[in-house]
Protein backbone atom coordinates (compact mmCIF):
# COMPACT_ATOMS: atom_id res chain seq x y z
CA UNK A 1 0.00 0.00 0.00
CA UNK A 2 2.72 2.72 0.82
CA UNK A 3 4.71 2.05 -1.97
CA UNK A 4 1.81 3.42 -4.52
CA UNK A 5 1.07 6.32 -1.99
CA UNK A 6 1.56 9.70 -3.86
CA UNK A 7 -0.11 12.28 -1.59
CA UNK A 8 -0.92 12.27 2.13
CA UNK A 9 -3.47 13.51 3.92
CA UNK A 10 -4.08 14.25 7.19
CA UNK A 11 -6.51 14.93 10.03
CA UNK A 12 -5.79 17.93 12.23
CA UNK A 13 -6.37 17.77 16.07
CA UNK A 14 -5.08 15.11 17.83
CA UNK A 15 -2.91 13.55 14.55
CA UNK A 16 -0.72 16.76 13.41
CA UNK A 17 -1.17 19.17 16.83
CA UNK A 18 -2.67 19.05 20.29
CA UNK A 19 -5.11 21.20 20.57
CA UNK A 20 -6.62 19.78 23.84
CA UNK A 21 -4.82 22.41 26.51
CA UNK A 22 -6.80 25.61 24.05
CA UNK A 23 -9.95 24.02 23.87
CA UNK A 24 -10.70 22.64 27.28
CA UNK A 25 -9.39 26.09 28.48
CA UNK A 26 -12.08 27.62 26.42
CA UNK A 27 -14.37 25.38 27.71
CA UNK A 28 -13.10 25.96 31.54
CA UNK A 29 -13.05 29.32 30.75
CA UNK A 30 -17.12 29.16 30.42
CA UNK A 31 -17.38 26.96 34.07
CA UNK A 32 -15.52 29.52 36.01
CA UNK A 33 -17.47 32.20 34.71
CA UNK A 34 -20.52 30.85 36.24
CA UNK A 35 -18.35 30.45 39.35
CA UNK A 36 -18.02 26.69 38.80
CA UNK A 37 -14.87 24.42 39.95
CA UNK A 38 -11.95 24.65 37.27
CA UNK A 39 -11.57 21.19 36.01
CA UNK A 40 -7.96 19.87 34.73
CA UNK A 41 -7.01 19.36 31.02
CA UNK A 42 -6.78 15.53 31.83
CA UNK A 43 -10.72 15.64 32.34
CA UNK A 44 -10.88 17.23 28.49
CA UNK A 45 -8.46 15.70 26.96
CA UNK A 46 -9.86 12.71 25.63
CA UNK A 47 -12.73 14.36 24.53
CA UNK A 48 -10.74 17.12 22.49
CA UNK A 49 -11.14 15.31 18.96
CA UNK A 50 -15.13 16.01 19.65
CA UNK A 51 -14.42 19.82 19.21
CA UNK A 52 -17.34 22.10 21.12
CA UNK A 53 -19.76 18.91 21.66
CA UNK A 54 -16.82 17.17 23.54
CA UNK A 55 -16.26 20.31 25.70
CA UNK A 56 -19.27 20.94 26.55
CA UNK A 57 -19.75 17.97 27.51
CA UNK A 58 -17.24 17.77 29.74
CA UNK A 59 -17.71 21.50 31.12
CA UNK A 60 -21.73 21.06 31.66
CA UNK A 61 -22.60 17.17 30.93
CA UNK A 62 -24.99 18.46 28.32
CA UNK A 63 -25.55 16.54 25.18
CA UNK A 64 -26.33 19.03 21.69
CA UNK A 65 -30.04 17.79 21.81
CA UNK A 66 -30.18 20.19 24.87
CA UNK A 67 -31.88 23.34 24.80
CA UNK A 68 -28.99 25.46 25.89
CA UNK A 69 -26.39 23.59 23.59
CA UNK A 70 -26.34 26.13 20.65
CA UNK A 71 -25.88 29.17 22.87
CA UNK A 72 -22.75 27.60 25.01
CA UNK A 73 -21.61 26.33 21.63
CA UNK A 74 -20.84 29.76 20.01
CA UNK A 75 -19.66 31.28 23.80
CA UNK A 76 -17.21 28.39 23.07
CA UNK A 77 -16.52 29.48 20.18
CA UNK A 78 -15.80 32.85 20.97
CA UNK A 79 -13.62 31.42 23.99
CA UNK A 80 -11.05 29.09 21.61
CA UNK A 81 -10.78 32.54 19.30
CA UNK A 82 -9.37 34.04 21.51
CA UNK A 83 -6.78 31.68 22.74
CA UNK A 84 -6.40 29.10 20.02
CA UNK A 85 -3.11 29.53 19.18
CA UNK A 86 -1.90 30.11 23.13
CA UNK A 87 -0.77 26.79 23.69
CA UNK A 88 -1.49 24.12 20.81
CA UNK A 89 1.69 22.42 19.20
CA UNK A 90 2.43 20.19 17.02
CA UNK A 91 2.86 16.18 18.36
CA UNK A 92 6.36 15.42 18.87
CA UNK A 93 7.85 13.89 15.62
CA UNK A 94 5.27 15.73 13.06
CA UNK A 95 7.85 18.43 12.09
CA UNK A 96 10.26 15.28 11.25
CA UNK A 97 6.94 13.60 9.90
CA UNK A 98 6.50 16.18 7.05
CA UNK A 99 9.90 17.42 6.78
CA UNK A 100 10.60 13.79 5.02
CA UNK A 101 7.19 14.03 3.19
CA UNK A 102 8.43 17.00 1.84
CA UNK A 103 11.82 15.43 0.95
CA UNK A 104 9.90 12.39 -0.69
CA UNK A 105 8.40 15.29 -2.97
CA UNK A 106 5.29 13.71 -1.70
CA UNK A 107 2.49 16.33 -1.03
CA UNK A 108 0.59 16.18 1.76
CA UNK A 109 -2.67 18.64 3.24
CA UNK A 110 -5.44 18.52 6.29
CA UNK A 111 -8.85 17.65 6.26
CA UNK A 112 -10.72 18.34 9.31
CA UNK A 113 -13.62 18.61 10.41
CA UNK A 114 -12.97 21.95 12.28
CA UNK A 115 -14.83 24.81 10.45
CA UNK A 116 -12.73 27.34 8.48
CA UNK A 117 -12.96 29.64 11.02
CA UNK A 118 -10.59 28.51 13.21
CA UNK A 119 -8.48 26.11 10.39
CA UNK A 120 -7.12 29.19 8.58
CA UNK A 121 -5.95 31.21 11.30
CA UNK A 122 -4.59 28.51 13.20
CA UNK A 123 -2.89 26.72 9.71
CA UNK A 124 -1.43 30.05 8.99
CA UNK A 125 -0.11 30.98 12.23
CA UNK A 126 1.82 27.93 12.81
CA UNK A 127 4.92 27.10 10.20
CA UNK A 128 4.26 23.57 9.56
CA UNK A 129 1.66 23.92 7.40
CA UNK A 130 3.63 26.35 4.96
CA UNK A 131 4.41 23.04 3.23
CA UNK A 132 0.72 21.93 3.08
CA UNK A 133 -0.71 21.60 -0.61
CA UNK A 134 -4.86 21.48 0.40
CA UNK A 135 -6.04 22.65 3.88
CA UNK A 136 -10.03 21.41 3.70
CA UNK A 137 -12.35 21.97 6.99
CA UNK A 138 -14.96 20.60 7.89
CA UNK A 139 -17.46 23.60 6.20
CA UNK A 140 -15.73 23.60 2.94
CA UNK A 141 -17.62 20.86 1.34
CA UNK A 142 -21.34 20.52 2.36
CA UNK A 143 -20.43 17.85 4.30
CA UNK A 144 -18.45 16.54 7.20
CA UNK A 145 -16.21 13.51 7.91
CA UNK A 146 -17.33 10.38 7.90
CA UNK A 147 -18.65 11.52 4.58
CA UNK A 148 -15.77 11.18 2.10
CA UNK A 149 -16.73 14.39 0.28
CA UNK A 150 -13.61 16.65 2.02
CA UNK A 151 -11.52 13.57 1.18
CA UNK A 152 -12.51 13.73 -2.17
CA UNK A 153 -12.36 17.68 -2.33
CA UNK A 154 -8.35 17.47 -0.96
CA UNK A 155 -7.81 14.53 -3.50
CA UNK A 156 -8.85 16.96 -6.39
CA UNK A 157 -6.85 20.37 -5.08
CA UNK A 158 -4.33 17.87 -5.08
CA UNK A 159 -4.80 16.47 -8.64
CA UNK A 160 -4.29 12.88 -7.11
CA UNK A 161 -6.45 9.99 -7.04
CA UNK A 162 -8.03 9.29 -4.42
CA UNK A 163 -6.78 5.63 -4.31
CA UNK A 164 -3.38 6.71 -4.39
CA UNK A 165 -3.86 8.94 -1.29
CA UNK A 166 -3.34 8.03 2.33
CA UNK A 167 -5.36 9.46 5.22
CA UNK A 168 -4.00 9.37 8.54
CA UNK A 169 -6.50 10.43 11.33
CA UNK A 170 -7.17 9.57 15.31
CA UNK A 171 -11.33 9.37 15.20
CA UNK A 172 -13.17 6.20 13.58
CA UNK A 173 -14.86 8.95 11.48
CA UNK A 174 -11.47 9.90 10.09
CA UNK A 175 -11.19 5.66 8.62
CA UNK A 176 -14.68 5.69 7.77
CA UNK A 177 -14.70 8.50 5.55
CA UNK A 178 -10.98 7.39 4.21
CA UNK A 179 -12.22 3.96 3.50
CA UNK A 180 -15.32 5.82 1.76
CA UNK A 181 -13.57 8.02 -0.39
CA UNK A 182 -11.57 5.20 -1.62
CA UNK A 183 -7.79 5.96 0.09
CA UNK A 184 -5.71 3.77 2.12
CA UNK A 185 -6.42 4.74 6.05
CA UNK A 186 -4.16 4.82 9.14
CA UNK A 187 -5.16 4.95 12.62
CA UNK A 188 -3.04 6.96 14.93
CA UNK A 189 -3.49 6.33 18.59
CA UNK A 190 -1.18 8.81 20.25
CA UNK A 191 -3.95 11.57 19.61
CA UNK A 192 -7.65 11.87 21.25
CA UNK A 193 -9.07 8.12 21.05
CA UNK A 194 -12.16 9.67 22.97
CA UNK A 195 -13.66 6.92 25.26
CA UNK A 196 -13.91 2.82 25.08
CA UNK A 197 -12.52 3.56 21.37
CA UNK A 198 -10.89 0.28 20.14
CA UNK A 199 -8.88 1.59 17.42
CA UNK A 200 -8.53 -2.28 16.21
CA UNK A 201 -11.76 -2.28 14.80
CA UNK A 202 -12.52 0.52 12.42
CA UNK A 203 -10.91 -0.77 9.46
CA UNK A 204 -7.74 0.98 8.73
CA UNK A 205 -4.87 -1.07 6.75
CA UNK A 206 -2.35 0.29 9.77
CA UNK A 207 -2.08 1.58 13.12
CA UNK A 208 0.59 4.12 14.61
CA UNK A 209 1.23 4.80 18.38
CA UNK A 210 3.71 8.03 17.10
CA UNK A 211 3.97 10.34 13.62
CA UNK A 212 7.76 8.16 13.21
CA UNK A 213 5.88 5.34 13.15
CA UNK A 214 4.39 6.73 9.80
CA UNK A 215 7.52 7.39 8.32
CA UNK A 216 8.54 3.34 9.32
CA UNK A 217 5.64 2.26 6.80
CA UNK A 218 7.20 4.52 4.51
CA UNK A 219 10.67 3.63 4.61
CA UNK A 220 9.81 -0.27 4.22
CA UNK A 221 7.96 -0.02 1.69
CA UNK A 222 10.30 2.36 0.07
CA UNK A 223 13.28 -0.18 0.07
């Protein structure tokens, strides 16, 4: 499979950065202004690949079939604005990750399911992604992973086939909508498994505990 690879793709949060301290801070940020306990990042982190209906539902226990869900949603929203670039990174071994990618003269790009509104000024303000051919979120097509259709939209900027892509992502969603839209998939499990995930069973041709791990599939199959 990674010998006929000529473009990856990945997901954002929890494959290329951790975004978990900025987001359950935004979400915190909402508890203590109603004078509720701060909570620590270990109680949001495994929820941080949900976005705003993992926060929240950490923060308040609240579910988005709730009556209040929309409003707290955009307060969150307005929150990780403000401080979504304080202390995100990227996972140890990424910059190595794409710095070989790039040396492959493979291209590689994002697709996410974060809306554009926080992809572009995040992508932009961190150097990795100066390298990044396609940066899709999750409102650029009219749908979201699992759907393959921002799979299929980075596959095109790309001018790749979609079979000859690879999609690396940390959610089942992210190997669902791979597996739909045709590409090889790998499962990463150093990011935000979310709970009782069993990475084992969604399908994907190859699991990594670390980004090096990536670059191992590469360099055997490159020999």
């Amino acid at each position: 499979m990674f010998s006929d690879v000529q473009a990856v793709l990945f997901d954002l949060d929890g494959t290329l950065i951790d975004s978990a301290p900025d987001l359950g801070a935004a979400a915190d940020k909402m508890r203590v202004d109603r004078g509720l306990p701060s909570l620590p990042l270990a109680h949001y982190r495994p929820m941080a690949g949900a976005g705003a209906r993992g926060m929240i539902g950490v923060a308040f226990g609240l579910t988005p079939e709730h009556a209040d869900f929309a409003a707290l949603r955009e307060e969150f929203f307005m929150n990780y604005e403000q401080c979504m670039t304080q202390s995100t990174y990227a996972f140890a071994g990424v910059d190595d990750l794409i710095a070989r990618l790039v040396a492959l003269d493979l291209p590689w790009g994002v697709v996410t399911n974060k809306s554009a509104r926080f992809t572009d000024p995040l992508t932009r303000s961190m150097p990795l992604f100066s390298s990044a051919r396609a940066v899709v979120s999750g409102d650029t097509t009219p749908h979201a992973k699992p759907h393959p259709a921002p799979l299929l939209e980075a596959a095109s900027r790309l001018g790749i086939a979609p079979a000859r892509c690879l999609y690396v992502g940390d959610d089942e969603r992210d190997i669902v909508a791979g597996l739909a839209a045709g590409m090889g998939t790998v499962a990463a499990t150093y990011g935000y498994l979310g709970q009782k995930a069993d990475p084992a069973q969604w399908g994907a041709q190859a699991i990594i505990n670390s980004p090096g791990a990536l670059l191992q599939l590469f360099a055997k199959a490159l020999k």
